[in-house]
Short mmCIF file of C-alpha atoms in Angstrom, two decimals:
data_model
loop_
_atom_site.label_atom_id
_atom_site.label_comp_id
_atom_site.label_asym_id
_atom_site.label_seq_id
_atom_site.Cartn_x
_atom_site.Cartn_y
_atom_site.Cartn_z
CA UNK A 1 86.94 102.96 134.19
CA UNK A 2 85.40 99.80 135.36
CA UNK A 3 81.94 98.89 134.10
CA UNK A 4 79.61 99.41 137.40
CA UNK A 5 77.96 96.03 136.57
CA UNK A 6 80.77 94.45 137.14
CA UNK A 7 81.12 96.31 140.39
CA UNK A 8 77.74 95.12 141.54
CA UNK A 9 78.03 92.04 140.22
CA UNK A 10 81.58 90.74 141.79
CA UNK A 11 81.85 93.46 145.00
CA UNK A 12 83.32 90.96 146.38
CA UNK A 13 86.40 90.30 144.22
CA UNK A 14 86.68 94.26 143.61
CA UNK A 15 87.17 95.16 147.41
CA UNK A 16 89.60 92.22 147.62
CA UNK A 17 91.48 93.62 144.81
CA UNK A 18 90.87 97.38 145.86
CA UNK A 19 92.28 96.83 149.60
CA UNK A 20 95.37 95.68 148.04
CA UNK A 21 95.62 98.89 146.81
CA UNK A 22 94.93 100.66 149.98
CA UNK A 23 93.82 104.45 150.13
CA UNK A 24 90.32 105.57 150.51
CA UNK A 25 87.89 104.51 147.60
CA UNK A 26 84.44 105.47 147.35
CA UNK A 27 83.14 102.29 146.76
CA UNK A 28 80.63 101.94 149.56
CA UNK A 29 78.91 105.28 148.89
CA UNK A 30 79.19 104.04 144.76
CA UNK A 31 77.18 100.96 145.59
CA UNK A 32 74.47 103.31 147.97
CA UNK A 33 74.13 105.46 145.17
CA UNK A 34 73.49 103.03 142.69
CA UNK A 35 71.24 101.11 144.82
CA UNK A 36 68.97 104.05 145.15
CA UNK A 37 69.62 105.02 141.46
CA UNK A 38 67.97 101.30 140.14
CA UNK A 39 65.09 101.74 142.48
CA UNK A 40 64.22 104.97 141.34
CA UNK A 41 64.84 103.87 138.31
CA UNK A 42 62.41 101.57 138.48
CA UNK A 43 60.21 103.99 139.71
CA UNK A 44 60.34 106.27 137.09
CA UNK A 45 59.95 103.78 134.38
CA UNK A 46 56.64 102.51 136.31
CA UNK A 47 55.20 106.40 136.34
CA UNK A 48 56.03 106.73 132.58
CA UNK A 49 54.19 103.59 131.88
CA UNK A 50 51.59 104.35 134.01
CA UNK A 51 51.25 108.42 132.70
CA UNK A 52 51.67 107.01 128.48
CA UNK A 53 48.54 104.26 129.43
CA UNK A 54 46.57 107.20 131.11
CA UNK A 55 47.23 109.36 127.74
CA UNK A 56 46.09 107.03 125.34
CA UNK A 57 43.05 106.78 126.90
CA UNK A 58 42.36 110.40 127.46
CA UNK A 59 41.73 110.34 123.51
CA UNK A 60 38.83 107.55 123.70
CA UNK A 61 36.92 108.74 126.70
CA UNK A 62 34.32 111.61 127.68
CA UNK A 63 32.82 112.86 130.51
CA UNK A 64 33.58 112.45 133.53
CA UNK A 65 35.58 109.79 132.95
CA UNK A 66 38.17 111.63 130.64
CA UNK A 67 38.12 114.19 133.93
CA UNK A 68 39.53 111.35 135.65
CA UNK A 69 42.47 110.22 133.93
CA UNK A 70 43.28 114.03 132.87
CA UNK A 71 43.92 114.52 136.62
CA UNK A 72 45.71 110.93 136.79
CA UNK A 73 47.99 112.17 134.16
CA UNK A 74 48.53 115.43 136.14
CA UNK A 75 49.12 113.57 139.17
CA UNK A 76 51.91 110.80 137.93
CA UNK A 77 53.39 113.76 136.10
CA UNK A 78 54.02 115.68 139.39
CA UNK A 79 55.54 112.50 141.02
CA UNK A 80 57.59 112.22 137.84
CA UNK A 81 58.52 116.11 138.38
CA UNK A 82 59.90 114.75 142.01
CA UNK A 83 61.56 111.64 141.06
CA UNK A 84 63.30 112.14 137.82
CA UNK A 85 65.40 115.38 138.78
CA UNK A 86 66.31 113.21 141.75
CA UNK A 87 67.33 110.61 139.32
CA UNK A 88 69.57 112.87 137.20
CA UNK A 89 71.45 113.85 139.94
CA UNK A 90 72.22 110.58 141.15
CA UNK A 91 73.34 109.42 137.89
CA UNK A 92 75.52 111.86 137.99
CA UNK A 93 77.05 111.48 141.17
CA UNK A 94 77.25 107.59 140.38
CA UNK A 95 79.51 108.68 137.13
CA UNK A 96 81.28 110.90 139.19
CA UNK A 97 82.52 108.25 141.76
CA UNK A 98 83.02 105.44 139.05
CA UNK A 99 85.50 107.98 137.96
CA UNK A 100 86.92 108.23 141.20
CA UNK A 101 87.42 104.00 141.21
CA UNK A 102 91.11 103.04 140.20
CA UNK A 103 91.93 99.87 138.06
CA UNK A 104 91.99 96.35 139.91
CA UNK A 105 95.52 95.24 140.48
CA UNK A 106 96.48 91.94 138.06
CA UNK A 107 96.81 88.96 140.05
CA UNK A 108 100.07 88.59 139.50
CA UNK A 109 100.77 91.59 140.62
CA UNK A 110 103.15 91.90 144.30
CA UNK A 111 101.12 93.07 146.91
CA UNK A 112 102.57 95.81 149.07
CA UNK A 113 101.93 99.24 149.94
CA UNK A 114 103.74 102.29 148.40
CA UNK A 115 106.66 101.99 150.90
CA UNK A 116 107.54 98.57 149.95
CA UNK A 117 110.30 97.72 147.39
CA UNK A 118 108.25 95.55 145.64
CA UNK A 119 109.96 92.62 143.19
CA UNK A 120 113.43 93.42 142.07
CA UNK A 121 112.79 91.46 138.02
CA UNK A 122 116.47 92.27 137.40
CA UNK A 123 119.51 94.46 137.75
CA UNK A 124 122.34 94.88 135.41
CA UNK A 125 124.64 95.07 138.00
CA UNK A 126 125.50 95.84 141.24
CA UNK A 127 126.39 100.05 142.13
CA UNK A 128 129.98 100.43 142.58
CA UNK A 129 129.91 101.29 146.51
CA UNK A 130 131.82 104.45 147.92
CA UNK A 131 131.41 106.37 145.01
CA UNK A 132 133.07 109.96 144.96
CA UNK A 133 131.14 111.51 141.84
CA UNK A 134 129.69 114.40 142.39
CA UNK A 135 125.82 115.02 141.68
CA UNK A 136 124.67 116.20 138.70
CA UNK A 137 124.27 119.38 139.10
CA UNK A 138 127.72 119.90 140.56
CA UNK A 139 129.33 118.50 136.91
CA UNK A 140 126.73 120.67 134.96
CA UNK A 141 127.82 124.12 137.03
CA UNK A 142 131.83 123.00 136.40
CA UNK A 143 130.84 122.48 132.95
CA UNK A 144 128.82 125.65 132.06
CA UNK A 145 125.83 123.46 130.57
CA UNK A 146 122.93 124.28 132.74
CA UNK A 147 121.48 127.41 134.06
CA UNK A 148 119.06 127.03 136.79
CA UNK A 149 119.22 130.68 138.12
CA UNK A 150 118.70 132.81 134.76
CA UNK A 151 115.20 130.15 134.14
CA UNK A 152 113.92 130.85 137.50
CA UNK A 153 114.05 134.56 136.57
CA UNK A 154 112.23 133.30 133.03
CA UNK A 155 109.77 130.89 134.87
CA UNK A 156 110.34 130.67 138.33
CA UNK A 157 110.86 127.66 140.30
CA UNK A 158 111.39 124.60 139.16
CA UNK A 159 112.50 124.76 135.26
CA UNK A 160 115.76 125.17 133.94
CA UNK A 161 117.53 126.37 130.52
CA UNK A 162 120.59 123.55 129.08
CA UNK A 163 123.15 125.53 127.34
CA UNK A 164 125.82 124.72 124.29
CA UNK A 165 126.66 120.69 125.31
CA UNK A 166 123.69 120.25 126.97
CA UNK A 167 120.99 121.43 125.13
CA UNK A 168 122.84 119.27 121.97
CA UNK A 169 122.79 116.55 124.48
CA UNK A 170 119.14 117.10 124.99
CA UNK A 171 118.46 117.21 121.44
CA UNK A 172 120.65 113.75 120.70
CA UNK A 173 119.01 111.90 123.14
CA UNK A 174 115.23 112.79 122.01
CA UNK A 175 116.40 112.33 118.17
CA UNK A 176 118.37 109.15 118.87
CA UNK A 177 115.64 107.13 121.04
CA UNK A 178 112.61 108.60 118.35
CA UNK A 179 114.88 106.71 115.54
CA UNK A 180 115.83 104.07 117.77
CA UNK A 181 111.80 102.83 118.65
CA UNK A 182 111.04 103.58 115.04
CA UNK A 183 114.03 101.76 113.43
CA UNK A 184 114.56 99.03 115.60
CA UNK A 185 110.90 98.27 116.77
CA UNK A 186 108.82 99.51 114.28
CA UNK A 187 106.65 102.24 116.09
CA UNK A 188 104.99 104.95 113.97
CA UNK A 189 105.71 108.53 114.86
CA UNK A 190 103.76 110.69 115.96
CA UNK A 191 104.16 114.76 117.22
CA UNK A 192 101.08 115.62 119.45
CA UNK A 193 99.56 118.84 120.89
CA UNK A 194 101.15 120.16 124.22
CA UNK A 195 97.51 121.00 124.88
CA UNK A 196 94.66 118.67 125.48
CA UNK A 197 90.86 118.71 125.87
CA UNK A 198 89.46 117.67 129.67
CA UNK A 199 87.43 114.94 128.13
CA UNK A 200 90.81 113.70 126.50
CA UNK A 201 92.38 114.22 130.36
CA UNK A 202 89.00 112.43 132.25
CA UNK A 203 89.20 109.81 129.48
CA UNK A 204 93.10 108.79 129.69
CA UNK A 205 92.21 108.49 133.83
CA UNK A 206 94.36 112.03 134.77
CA UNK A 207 90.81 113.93 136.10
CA UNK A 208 89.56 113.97 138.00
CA UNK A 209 92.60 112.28 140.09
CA UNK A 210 95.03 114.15 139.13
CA UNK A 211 93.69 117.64 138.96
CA UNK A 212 95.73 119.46 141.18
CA UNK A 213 98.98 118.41 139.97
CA UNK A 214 98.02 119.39 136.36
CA UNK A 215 97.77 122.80 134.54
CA UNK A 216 94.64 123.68 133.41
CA UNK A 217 94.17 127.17 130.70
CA UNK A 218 91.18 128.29 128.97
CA UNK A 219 88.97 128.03 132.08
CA UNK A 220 89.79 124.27 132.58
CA UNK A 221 88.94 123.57 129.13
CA UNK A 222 92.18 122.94 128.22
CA UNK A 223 94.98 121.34 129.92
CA UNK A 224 98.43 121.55 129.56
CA UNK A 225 99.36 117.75 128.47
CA UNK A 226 101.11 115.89 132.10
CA UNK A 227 102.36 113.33 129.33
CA UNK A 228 101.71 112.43 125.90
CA UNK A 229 99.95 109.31 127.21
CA UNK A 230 97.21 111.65 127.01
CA UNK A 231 96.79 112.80 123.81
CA UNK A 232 97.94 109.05 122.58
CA UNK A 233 95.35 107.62 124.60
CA UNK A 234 92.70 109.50 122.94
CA UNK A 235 94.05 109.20 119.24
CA UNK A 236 91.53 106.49 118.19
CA UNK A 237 88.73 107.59 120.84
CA UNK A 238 85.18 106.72 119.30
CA UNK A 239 86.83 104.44 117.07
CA UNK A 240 86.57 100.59 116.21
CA UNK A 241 89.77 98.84 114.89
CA UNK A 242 90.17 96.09 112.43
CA UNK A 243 92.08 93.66 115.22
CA UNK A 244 93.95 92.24 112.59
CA UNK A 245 95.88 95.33 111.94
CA UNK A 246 96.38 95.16 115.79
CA UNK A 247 98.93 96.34 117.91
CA UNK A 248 98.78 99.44 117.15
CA UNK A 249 102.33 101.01 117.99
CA UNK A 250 102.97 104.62 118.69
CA UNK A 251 106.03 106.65 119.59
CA UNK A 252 106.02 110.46 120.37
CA UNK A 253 108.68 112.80 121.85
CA UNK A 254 106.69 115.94 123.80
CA UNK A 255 107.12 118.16 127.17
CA UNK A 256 105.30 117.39 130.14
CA UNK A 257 103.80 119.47 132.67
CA UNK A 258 103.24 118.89 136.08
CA UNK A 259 102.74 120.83 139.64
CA UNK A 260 105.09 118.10 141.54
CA UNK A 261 107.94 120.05 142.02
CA UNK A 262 108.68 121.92 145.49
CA UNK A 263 106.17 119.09 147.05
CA UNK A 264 107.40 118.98 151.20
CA UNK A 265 110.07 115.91 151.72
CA UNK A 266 110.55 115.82 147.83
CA UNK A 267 113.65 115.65 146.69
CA UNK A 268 114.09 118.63 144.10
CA UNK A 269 117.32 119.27 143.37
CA UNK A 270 118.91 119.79 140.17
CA UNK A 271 116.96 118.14 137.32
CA UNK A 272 115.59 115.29 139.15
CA UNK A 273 112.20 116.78 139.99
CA UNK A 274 110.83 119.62 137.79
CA UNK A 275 107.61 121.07 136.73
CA UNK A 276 108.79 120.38 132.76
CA UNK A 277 110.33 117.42 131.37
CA UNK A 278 110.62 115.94 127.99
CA UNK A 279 109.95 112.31 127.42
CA UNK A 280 109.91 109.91 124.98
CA UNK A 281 106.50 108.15 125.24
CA UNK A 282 105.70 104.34 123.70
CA UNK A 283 101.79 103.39 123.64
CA UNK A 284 100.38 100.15 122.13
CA UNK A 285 96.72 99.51 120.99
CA UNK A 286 95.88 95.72 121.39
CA UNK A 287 93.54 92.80 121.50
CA UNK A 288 92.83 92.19 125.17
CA UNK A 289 94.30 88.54 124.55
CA UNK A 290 97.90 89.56 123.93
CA UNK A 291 97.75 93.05 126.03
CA UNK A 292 100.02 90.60 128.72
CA UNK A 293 102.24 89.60 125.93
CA UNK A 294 102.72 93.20 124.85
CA UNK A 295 103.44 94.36 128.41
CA UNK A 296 106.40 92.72 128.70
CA UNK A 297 107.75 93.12 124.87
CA UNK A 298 107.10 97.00 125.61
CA UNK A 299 109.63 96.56 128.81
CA UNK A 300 112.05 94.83 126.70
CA UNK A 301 111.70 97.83 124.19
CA UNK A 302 112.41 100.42 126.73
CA UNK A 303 115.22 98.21 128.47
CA UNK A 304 117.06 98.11 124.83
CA UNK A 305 117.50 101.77 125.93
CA UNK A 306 118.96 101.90 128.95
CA UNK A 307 121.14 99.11 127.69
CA UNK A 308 122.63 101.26 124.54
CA UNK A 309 123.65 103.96 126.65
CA UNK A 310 125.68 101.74 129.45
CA UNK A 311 123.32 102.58 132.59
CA UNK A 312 123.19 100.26 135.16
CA UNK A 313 119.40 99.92 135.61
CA UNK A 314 116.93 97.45 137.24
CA UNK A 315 113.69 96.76 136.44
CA UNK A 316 111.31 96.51 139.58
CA UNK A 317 107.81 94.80 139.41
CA UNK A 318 105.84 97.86 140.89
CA UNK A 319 103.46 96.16 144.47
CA UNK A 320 100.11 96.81 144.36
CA UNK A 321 99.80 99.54 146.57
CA UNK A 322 101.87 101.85 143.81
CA UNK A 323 100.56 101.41 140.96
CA UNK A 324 99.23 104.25 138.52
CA UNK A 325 95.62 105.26 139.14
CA UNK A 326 95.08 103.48 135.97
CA UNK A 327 97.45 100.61 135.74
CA UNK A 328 96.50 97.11 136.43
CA UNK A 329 100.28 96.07 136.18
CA UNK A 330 103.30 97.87 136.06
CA UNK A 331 107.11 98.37 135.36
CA UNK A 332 109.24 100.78 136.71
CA UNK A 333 113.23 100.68 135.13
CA UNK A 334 115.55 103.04 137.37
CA UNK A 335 118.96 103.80 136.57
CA UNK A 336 121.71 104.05 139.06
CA UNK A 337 122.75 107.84 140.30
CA UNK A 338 126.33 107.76 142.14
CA UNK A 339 126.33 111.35 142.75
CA UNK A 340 122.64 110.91 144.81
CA UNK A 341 123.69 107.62 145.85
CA UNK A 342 120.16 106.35 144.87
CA UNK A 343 117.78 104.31 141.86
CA UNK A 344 116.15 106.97 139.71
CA UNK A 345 113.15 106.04 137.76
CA UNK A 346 113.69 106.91 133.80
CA UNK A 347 110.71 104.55 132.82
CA UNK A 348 107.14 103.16 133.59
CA UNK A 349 105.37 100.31 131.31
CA UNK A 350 101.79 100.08 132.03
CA UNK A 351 99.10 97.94 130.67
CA UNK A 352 96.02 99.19 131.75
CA UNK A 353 93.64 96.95 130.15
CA UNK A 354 90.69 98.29 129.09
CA UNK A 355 90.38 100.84 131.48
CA UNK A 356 91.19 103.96 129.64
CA UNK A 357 90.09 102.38 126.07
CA UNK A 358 85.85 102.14 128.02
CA UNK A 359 86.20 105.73 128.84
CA UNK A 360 87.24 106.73 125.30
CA UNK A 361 85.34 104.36 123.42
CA UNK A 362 88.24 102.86 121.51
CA UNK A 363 86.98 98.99 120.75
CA UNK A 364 88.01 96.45 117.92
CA UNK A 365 86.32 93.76 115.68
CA UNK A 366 87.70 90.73 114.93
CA UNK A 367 87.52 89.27 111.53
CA UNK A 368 84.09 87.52 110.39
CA UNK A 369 82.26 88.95 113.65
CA UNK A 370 79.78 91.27 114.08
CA UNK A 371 80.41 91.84 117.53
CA UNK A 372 82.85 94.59 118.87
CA UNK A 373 84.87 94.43 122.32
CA UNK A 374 86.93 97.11 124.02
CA UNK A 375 90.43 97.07 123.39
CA UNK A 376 93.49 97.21 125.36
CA UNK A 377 96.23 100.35 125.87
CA UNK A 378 99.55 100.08 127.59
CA UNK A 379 101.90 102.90 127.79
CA UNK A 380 105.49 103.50 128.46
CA UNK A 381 108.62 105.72 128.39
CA UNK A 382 111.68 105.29 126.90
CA UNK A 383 112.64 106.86 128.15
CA UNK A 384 111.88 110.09 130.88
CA UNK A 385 114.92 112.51 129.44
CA UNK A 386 115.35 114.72 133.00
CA UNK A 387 116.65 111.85 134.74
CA UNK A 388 118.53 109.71 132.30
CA UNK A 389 120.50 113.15 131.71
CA UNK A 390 121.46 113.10 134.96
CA UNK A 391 122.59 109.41 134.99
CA UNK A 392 125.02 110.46 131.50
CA UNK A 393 126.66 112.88 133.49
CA UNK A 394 127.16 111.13 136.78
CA UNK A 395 128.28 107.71 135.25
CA UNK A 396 129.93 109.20 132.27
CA UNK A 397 132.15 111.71 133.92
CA UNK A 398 136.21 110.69 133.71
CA UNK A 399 138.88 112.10 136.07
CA UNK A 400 139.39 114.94 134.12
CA UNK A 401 135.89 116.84 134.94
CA UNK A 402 134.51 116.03 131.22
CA UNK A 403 131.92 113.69 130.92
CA UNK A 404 132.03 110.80 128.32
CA UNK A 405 129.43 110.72 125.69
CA UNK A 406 127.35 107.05 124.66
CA UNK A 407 128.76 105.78 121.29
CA UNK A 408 125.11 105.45 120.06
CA UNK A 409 124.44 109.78 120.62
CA UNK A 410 128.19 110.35 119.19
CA UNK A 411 127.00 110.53 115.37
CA UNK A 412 124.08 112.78 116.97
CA UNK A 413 126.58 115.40 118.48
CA UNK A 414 128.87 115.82 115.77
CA UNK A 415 131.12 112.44 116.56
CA UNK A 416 132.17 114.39 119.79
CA UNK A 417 133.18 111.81 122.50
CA UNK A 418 133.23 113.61 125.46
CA UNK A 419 131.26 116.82 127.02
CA UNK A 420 134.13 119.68 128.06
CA UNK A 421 133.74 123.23 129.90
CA UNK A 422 132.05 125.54 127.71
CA UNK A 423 133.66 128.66 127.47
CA UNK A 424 132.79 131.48 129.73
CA UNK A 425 129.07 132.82 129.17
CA UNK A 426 128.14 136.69 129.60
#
């Protein structure tokens, strides 16, 4: 959330940076509101002045006199019976917009609307044109691993059930990059709750944005998590870290949940969009002065990856007019698909300043000061697991219909190489 100060104060650098954006934002209305809000405000605090001078001289007076300023007080406290209601609500419409505000783009972040490309930062290589493999779904039906009919009867659109190969794919692929962030970048583990409160949801920027495309239980006072950013987000909420012990670096494997699937002019087929997916999530906890530094370290850590299981991937510096409600620069790493013919995104690094860490509270100390500042989050996946299954199958399967498995998931699948039919299935 941006401090509304700061809004006041520089309006004009936050609509330059908000148009690059584009979309409708509230900020006009924002600034009315809070325009009215410090003159009543002012108000208010006059009447209350005026109403606790009147009092304390009730007590020393008689007469006709005391008559007086008994019906003074009467009469500021019915103005302050009109104003201050008025007040509270628009306090609370001013909260409600500043909610409603996205982060500022970084500078150096490419301007461009969501239909632009934006900056290509590299590619492993280029797509070998003319490809004949068949999409994913195709080489999961011939191989008996995935069951998309028998889940819709389960859970309806949208979900699906890996069986034999592929669910011990699945479960190589979470256990292999959980023990690859941990072992080779030195993240701390954590499991978190697939449920999470709405203040953790408000605070971590996904309401109320993002409502609609999230699952809410309990009468909205629980959500169903739409990614462990979340829960990760609000681990240290209310909190004030040592910044020496700073980054803080966690890695968590959990489902997501999300309403996108079945959107019109979405592509849904197969496992590409789905209303469950698993992830591997990396968030990092720093001083604001290296949250740049971190940003691109976290990249590297999710490209290490895509580079251990032979996809060819690019990393594309996300324009302005795409970036997460919350993000004031991002990543996006996309693998290549030969069966869609297409980039699939398996990863986004964020660094989002301090814009979820002010709605949670989260700030840090630095050693010998007394004074306290609001940290910095980023977050990232490493990777998105729907989608980088679908890139193993397409680029890993050989002339004879079985699909090739990574050396780095072979000791996690028994030191099988390759994915075969399964036998039949009732």
């Amino acid at each position: 959330m941006l401090p509304l100060r700061f809004i006041r104060e520089h309006e004009a650098l936050v609509r330059e940076r908000l148009s690059a954006r584009g979309g409708d934002v509230p900020l006009d209305e924002l600034l009315e509101l809070d325009n009215r809000r410090r003159q009543l405000l002012t108000r208010v605090e006059g009447l209350r002045a005026a109403r606790r001078k009147v009092s304390r001289g009730i007590g020393q007076a008689s007469g006709h006199e005391r008559e007086s300023l008994i019906a003074q007080t009467r009469e500021v406290t019915a103005q302050l019976g009109d104003c201050e209601p008025e007040l509270g609500k628009i306090q609370t419409d001013v909260e409600r917009l500043l909610l409603e505000i996205p982060m500022l783009p970084h500078e150096s972040a490419p301007v461009g609307d969501a239909d632009h490309p934006g900056q290509v930062h590299f590619c492993s290589g280029a797509p070998a044109p003319g490809s004949q493999v068949p999409p994913h779904d195709e080489i999961a039906s011939e191989l008996g691993i995935l069951d998309f009919a028998r889940a819709s009867k389960v859970a309806g659109s949208g979900f699906w059930i890996f069986r034999g190969a592929g669910a011990h794919l699945q479960r190589a692929l979470v256990q292999w990059m959980l023990d690859f962030q941990v072992q080779e970048h030195g993240y701390r583990e954590l499991y978190l709750p697939a449920l999470v409160t709405r203040t953790a949801m408000t605070n971590a920027a996904k309401l109320p944005k993002f409502a609609g495309d999230s699952y809410a239980v309990d009468n909205q006072r629980l959500w169903l998590s739409p990614t462990a950013e979340v829960a990760l987000s609000e681990y240290h909420a209310g909190e004030t870290l040592d910044a020496a012990m700073l980054p803080a670096k966690y890695v968590a494997y959990a489902a997501a949940f999300r309403r996108e699937a079945g959107a019109a002019g979405v592509e849904t087929r197969g496992l590409r969009r789905v209303r469950q997916f698993d992830k591997i999530e990396l968030f990092n906890v720093t001083t604001p002065d290296d949250s740049y530094r971190t940003l691109e370290r976290m990249r590297g850590e999710a490209e290490a990856v895509i580079k251990r299981l032979g996809l060819t991937y690019r990393v594309r510096e996300v324009p302005t007019g795409d970036l997460g409600f919350a993000a004031a620069k991002q990543y996006d790493l996309e693998v290549w698909s030969p069966g869609a013919g297409e980039w699939l995104e398996v990863s986004s690094v964020s660094n989002c300043e301090a814009f979820q860490t002010r709605r949670a509270g989260v700030r840090i100390r630095r050693p010998g000061s007394a004074r306290t500042e609001y940290a910095h989050s980023l977050n990232g996946t490493a990777l998105g697991l729907p989608r980088t299954f679908v890139a193993l199958l397409e680029n890993g399967r050989q002339a004879d219909g079985t699909v090739a498995i990574p050396d780095v998931l072979q000791p996690y699948m028994g030191h099988r190489t390759q994915i075969e039919a399964e036998a039949s299935w009732l």
